[in-house]
Structure formats: C-alpha cells, structure tokens
Short mmCIF file of C-alpha atoms in Angstrom, two decimals:
data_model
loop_
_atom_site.label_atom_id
_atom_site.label_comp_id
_atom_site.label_asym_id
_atom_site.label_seq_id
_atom_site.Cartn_x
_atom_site.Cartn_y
_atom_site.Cartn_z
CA UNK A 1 -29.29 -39.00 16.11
CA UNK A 2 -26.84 -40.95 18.37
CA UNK A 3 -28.05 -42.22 21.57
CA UNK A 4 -27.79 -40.87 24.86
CA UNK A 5 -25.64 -42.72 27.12
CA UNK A 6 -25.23 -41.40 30.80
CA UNK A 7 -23.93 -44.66 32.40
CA UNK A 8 -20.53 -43.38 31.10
CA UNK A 9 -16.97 -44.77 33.43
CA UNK A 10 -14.25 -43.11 34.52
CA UNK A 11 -12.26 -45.76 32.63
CA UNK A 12 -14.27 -45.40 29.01
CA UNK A 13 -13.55 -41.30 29.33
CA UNK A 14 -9.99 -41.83 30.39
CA UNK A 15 -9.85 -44.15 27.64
CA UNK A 16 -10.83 -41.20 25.17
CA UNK A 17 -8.52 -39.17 26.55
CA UNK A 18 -5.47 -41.15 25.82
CA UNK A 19 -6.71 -41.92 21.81
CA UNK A 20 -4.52 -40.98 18.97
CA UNK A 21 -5.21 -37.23 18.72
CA UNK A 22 -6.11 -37.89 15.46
CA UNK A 23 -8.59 -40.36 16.31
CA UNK A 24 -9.78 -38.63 18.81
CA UNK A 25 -11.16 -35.88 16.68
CA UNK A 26 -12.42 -38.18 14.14
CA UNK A 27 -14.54 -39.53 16.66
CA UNK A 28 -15.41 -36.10 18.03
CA UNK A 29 -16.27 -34.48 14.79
CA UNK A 30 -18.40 -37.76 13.56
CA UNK A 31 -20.46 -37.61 16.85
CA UNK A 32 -20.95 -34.00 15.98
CA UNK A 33 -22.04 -34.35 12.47
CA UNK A 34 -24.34 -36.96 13.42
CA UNK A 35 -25.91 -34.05 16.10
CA UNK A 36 -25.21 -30.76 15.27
CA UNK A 37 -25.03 -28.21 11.71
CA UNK A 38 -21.52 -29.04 11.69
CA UNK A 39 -20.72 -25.34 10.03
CA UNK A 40 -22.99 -23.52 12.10
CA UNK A 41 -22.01 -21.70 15.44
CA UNK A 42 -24.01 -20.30 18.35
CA UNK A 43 -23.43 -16.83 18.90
CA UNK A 44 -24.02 -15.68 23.11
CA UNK A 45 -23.49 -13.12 24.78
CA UNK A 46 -22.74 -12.32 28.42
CA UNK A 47 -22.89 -9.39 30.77
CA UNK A 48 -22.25 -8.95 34.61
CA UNK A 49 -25.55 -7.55 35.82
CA UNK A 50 -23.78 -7.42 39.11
CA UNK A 51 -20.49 -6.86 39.34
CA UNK A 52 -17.92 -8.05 42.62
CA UNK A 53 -18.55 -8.07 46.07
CA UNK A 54 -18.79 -12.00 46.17
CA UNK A 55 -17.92 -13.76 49.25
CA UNK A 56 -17.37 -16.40 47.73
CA UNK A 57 -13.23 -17.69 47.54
CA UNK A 58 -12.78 -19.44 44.51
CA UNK A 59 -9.48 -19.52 44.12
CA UNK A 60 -9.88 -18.35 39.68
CA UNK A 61 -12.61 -15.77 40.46
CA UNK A 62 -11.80 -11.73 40.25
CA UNK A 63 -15.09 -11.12 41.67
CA UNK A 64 -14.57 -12.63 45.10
CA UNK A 65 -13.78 -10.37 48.31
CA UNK A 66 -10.76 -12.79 49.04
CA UNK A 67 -8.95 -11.82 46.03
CA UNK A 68 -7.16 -8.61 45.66
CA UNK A 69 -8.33 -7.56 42.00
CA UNK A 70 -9.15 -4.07 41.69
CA UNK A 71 -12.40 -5.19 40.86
CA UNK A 72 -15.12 -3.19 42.65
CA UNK A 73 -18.47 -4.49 43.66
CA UNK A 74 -21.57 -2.81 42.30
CA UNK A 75 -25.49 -3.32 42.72
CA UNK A 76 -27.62 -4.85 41.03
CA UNK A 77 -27.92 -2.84 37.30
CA UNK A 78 -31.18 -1.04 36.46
CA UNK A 79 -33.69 -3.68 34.38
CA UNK A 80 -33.99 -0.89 31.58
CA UNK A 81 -30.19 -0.62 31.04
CA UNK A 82 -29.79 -4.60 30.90
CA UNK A 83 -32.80 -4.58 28.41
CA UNK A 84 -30.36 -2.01 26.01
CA UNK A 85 -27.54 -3.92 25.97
CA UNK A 86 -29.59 -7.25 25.45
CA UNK A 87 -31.10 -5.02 22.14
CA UNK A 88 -27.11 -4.53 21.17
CA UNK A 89 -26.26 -7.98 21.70
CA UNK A 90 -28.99 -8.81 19.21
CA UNK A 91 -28.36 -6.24 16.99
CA UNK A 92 -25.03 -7.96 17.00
CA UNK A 93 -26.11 -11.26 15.85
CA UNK A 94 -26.70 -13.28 19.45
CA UNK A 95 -28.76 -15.84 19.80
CA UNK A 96 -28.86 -15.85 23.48
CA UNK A 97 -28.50 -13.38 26.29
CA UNK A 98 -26.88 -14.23 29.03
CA UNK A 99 -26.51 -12.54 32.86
CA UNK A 100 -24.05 -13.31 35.45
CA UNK A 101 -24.89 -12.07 39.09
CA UNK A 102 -21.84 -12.11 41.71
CA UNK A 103 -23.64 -13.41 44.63
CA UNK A 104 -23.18 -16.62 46.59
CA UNK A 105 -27.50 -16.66 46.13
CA UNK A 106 -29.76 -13.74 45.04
CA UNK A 107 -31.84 -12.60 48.27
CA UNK A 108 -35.46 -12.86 47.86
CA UNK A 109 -35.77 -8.57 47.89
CA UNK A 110 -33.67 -8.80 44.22
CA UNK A 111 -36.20 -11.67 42.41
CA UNK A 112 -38.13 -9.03 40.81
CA UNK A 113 -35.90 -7.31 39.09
CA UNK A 114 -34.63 -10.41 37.87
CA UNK A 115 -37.77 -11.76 36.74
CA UNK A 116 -38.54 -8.47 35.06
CA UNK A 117 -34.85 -8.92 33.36
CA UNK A 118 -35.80 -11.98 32.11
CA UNK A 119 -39.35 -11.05 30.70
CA UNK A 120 -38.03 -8.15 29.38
CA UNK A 121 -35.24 -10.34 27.39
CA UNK A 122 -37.63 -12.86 26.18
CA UNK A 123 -39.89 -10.03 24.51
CA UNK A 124 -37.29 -9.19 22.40
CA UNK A 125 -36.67 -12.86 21.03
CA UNK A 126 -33.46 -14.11 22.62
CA UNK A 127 -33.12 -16.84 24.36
CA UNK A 128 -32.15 -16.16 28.24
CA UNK A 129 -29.65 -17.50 30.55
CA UNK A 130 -28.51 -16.54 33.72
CA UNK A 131 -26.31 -17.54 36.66
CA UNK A 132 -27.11 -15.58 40.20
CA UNK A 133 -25.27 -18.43 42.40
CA UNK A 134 -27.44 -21.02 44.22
CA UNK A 135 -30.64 -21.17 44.30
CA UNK A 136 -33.85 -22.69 46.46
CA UNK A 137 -36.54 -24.50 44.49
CA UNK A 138 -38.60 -21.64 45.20
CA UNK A 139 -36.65 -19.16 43.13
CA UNK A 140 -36.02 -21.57 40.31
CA UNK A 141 -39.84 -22.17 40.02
CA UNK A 142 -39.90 -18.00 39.93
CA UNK A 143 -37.15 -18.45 36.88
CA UNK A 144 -38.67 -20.58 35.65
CA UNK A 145 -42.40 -18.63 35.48
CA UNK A 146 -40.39 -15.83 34.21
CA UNK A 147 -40.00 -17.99 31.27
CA UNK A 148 -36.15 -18.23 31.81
CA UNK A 149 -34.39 -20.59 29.48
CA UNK A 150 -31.43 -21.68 30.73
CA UNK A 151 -29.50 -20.97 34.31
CA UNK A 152 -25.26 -21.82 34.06
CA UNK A 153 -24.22 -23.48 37.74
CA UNK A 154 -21.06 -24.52 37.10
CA UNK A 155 -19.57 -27.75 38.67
CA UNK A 156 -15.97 -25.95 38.10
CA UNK A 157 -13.65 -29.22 38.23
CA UNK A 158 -13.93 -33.11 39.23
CA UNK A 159 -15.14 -33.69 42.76
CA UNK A 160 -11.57 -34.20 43.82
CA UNK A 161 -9.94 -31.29 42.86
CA UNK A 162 -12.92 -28.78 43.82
CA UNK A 163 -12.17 -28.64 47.16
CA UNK A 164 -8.71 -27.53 45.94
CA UNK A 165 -10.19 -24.30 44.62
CA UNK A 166 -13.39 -23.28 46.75
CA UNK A 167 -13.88 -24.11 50.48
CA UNK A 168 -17.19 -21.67 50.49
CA UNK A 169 -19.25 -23.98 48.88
CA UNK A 170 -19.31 -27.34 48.50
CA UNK A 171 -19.25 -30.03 45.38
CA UNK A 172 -22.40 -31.05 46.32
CA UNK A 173 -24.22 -27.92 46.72
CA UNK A 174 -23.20 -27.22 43.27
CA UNK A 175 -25.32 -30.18 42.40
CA UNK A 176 -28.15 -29.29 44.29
CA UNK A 177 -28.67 -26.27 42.79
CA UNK A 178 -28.59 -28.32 39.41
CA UNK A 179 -31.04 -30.37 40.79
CA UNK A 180 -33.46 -27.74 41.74
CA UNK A 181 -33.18 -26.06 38.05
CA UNK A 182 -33.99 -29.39 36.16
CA UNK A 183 -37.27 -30.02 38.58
CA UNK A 184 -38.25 -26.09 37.81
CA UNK A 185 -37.92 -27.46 33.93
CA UNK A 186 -35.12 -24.89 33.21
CA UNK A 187 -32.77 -26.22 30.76
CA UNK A 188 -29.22 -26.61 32.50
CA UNK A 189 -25.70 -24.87 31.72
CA UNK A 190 -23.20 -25.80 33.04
CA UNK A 191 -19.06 -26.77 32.61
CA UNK A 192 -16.03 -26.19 34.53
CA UNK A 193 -12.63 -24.34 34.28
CA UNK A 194 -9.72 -26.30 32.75
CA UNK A 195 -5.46 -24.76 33.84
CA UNK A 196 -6.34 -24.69 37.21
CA UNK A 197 -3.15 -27.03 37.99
CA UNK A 198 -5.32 -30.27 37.57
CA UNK A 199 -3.90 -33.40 36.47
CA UNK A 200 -5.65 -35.49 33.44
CA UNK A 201 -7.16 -37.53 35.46
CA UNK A 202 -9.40 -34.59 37.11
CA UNK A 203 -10.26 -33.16 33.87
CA UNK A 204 -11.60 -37.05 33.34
CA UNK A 205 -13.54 -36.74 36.37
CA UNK A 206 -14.86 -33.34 35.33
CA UNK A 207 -16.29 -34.78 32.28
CA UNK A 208 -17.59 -37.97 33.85
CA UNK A 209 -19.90 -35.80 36.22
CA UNK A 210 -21.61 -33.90 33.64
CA UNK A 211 -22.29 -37.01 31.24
CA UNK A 212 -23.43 -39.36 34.11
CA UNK A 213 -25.97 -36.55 35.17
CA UNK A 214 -29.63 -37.88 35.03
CA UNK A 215 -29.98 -35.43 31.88
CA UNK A 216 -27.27 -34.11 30.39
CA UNK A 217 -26.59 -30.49 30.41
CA UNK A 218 -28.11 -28.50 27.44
CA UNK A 219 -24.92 -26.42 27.39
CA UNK A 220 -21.42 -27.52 28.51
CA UNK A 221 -19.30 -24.23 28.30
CA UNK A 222 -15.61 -25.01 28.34
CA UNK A 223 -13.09 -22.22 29.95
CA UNK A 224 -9.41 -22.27 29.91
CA UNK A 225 -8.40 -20.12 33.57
CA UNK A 226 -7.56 -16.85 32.57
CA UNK A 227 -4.89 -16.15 35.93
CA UNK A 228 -5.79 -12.65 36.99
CA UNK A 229 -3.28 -11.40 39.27
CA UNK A 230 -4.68 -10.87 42.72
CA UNK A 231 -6.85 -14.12 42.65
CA UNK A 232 -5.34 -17.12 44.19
CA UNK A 233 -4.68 -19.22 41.21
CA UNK A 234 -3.71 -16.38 39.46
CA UNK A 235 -0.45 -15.73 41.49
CA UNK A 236 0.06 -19.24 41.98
CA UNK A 237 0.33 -20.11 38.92
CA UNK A 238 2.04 -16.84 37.72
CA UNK A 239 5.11 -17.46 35.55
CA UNK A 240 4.93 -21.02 35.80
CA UNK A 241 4.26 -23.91 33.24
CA UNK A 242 0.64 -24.25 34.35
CA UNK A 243 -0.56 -20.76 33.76
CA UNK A 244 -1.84 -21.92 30.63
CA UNK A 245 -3.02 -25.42 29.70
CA UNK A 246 -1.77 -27.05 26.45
CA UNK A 247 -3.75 -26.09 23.52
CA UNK A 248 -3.86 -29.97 22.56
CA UNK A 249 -4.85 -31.31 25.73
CA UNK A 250 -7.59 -28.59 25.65
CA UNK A 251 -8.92 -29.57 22.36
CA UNK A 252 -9.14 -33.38 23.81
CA UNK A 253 -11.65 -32.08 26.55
CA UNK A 254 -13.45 -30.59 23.87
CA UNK A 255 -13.62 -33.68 22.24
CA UNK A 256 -14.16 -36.11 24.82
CA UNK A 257 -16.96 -33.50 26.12
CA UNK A 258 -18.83 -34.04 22.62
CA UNK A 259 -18.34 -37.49 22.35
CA UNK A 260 -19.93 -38.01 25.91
CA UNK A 261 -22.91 -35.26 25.45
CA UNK A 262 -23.10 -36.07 21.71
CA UNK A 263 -26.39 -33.37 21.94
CA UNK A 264 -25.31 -30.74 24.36
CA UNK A 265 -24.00 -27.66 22.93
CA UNK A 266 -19.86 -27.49 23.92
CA UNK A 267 -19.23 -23.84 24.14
CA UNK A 268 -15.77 -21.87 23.83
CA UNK A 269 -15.53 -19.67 27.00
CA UNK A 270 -13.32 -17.85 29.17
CA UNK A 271 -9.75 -17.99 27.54
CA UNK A 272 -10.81 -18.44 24.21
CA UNK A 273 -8.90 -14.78 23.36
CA UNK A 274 -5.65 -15.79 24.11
CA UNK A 275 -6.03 -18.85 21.61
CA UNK A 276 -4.41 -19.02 18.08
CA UNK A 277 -6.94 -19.01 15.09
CA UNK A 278 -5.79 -22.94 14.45
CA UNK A 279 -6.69 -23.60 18.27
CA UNK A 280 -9.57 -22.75 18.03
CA UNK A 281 -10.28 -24.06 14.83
CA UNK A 282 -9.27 -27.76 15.92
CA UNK A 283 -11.77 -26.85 19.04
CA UNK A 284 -14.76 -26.28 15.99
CA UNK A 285 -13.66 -29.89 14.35
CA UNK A 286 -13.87 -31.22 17.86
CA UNK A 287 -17.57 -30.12 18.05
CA UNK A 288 -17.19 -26.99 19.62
CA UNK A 289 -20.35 -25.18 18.70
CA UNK A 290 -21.24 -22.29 20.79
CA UNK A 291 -18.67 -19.11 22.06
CA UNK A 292 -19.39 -16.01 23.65
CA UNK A 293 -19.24 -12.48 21.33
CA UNK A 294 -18.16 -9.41 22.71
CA UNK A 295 -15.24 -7.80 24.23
CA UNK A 296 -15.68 -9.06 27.64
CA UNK A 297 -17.11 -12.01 29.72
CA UNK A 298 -17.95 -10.42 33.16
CA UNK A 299 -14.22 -9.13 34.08
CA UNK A 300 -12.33 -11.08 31.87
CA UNK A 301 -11.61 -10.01 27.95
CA UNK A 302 -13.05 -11.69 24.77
CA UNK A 303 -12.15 -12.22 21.46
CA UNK A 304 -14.54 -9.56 20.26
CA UNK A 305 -17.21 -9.23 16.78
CA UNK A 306 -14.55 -7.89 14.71
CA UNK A 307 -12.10 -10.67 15.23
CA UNK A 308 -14.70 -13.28 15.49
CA UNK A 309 -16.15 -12.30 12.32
CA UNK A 310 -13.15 -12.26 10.61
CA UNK A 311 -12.28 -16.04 11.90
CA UNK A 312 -15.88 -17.31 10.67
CA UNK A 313 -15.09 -15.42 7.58
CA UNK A 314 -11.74 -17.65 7.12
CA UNK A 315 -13.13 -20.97 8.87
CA UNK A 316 -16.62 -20.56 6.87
CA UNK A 317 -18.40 -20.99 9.80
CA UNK A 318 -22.06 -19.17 10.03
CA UNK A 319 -24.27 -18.13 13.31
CA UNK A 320 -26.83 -20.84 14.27
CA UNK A 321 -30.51 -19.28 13.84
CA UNK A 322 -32.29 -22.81 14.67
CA UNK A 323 -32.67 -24.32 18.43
CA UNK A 324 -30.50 -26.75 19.79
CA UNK A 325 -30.55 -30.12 19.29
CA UNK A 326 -30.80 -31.32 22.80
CA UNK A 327 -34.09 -29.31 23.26
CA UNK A 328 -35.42 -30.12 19.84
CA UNK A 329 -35.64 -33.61 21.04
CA UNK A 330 -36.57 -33.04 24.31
CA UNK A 331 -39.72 -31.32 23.26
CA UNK A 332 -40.21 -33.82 20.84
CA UNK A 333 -39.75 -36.55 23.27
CA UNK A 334 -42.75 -34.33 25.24
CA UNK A 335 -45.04 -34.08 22.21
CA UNK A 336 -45.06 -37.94 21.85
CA UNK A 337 -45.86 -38.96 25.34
CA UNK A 338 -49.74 -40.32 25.57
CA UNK A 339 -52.14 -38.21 27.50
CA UNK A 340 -52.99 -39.36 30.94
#
C-alpha cells in the first residue's frame, strides 16, 4: 500500500491542482488502485436525528436560526424510531449508519439517548457515525464506550475562508473537537463544502489541513453547496455563476483529496443529485469511493436507491462489504506493536 505522507505543502497540492486533467486522474485513480477495490463503493446512509433549531450561522446551513428556511426545529427523535430506520437503511444495502444532530454541542441531559442510539445501531451490524456538533473529551470517551465508530466534524473550508462563512465558531474549535475524537480512539470524518464562492487556492488550503493532520481522516466526505434559499450563501449566490462549482474543478478536489489521503475513504456528499451520470463517474475514476443512499441528507435531497442502483448497474460498480483500508491497517499496525 502507498505510504502515508502528512508533511504535505501548500505548494505540492497546488501543484496537483494545476496538472493536466488528464494526468491528474491518472494519478488519482493509480493511488486508488494501489488502496482501495477500485470497483467497489461504500454505501451510507444519513438521517437528522434532530432536526433545526441550531444557533449556529453558517452561512450554507438550512438548519441554523439565522437563516430563513422553513425548516422547523424538532427534539431529539425517540431511540426506537432511529433503531427502524437504521433496520431500513440496512435492509437497503448500507454499510454504515449515520446521525446528524443540529446542535452547536449535545447537553450532557441528551448523552443517553445517544449512547443507547449508538448501541442499539451496532447490535444490528452497521457501522455508526454521528455528528452532534462539538464535543468535550468527556463525551467523546462516552462515544466512544458506546462503541461508536466514527464522529463527522467537519473543517468546512481552508482556514482563510472559514471565517467567511461561520463567525459562531471558530477554525480552531473545529479542530479541537477533532482532537478530542482521535484521543477517545474514534475514527475521524470529516471534509468540507466546495461552491461556497472560494477561490482555488482555498479549496488547496482545505485539502492541505486534512492531509497534514497528525492522522488522516478515515473518511473525507466531499459536498458541492447545495444554495437553499433563505440561508446566506444561498441568496448570495442565487442566479449567479458561483451557485454551482464546475463539475471539472470538482472532480480535481476529488482527486487531489485521494492522492493526499491515498487510504481515507473520499465520499460523494451533499450535491451529488444535481450531478450528471458522467460527473460523477469521473468522481469514481478519481477515487471517489463512498456516497450517501437515500432520498435525503438531513434537509437537503439525494440521488436516491433507485437511481443509484441504476448508475452502479451502468458504471459496474458493486457495494463494499469489507472494512476500510485505513482501519484495516490501523488495527494491523495495533496487532504488531510488542507488549509492554
């Protein structure tokens, strides 16, 4: 398997960036044959187990009370409803199950439900991931206990630009909470949003954050910014040539993501429904390995089984059924360490 570098520069991932698209890919889809089942495709999916409310004011984000959505806040759902629709999701085909919480942090009062979510989950053989906002190193160790597999933080856009888009919560925070899920020995999700009006140059910076991480992320989950009207970015960029990023400059940050986190697993997010079958097709070759199934992701549509099916039908692409690379070696990596 290809070493892990994380001493990547801004000048090396700019330098992938501005490759021969052609090139480009062939790099891309070599580092992921090297790593990855290059035919196979993780199946996910995700459901808001708490819905709005969030007071929180990212500027792409439906949920938040700052934007003016229609989107109405809810509690907390009941564990035994989640538990159903995890059953349906793996009736479906998913490997993992994963739970999105609008809050800026879960209070302490709402940790057992969660922790009951995430046994409950487990039981039924699907890997769990969830993303409830920041957390303290006390509730990650609680996660973690649980026996929760992954938690998604994401680190949204390059340093620079963040503060363009949230002023709630800062860059570094973002990190922290990173931070505290590694040392609970979670395994780490987490990506960014790419359209929000950020130059090249940002998206480069984006990248170089996540690869020059002490461990890489397990999963990197790409999104394209769907612009819901009522958000901030979504009426700023309304009618204008940045509501939706190029599909080719997209594919590059696939790319460049693989080539720098030749392990993690690059997933197709948010946005991925408004792609053309040969989109996201070049986004596979790139070493795109992972999307989300399903109608929706939180408040946003989805691509859906039917029409997922039919592209892995056309593509010949297949569901993964083994576990990740990255945590493959990881354990391995474990195994061979000498007793103390």
């Amino acid at each position: 398997m290809t070493d892990i570098r994380t001493d990547w520069t801004r000048e090396e991932i700019a330098g992938l960036f501005d490759l021969p698209f052609t090139e480009l890919l062939f790099q891309a889809a070599s580092t992921h044959r090297e790593n990855h089942p290059p035919e196979q495709v993780q199946l996910c999916t995700l459901l808001s187990i708490k819905t709005g409310g969030c007071p929180e004011d990212c500027g792409y984000c439906s949920q938040s009370v700052h934007a003016d959505s229609g989107v109405k806040a809810t509690k907390l759902m009941d564990v035994q409803a989640v538990l159903q629709s995890a059953a349906q999701a793996k009736d479906h085909g998913s490997q993992r199950f994963c739970m999105g919480a609008a809050w800026r942090n879960p209070k302490d009062r709402d940790m057992p439900a969660i922790v009951e979510i995430v046994k409950g989950v487990r039981e039924m053989g699907l890997e769990t991931c969830m993303t409830l906002g920041m957390l303290t190193p006390k509730q990650a160790d609680m996660l973690a206990e649980a026996g929760l597999d992954y938690y998604n933080h994401n680190i949204d856009s390059s340093p620079e630009y963040y503060e363009r888009v949230i002023s709630t919560r800062g860059f570094d925070e973002r990190i922290e909470t990173l931070d505290h899920v590694r040392d609970a020995g979670i395994n780490v999700c987490s990506g960014g949003i790419v359209g929000m009006g950020e130059t090249r140059q940002d998206r480069v910076g984006f990248v170089h954050t996540l690869a020059t991480l002490e461990a890489h992320p397990e999963s990197v989950p790409v999104n394209a910014l769907v612009p819901v009207k009522g958000t901030v970015l979504g009426d700023m960029l309304a009618d204008t040539p940045l509501a939706k990023i190029d599909d080719i400059e997209f594919v590059r940050t696939v790319a460049v993501a693989r080539i720098t986190m030749p392990m993690s697993m690059v997933r197709l997010s948010a946005g991925r429904e408004s792609m053309s079958e040969a989109t996201q097709a070049l986004c596979f070759l790139a070493g795109a390995n992972s999307i989300f199934t399903g109608d929706k992701l939180l408040t946003a549509p989805n691509a859906g089984d039917d029409s997922d099916g039919a592209l892995f039908a056309k593509l010949g692409l297949t569901a993964l059924k083994q576990e990740e690379p990255l945590r493959m070696n990881e354990r391995a990596c474990r195994v061979s360490e000498p007793a103390e």
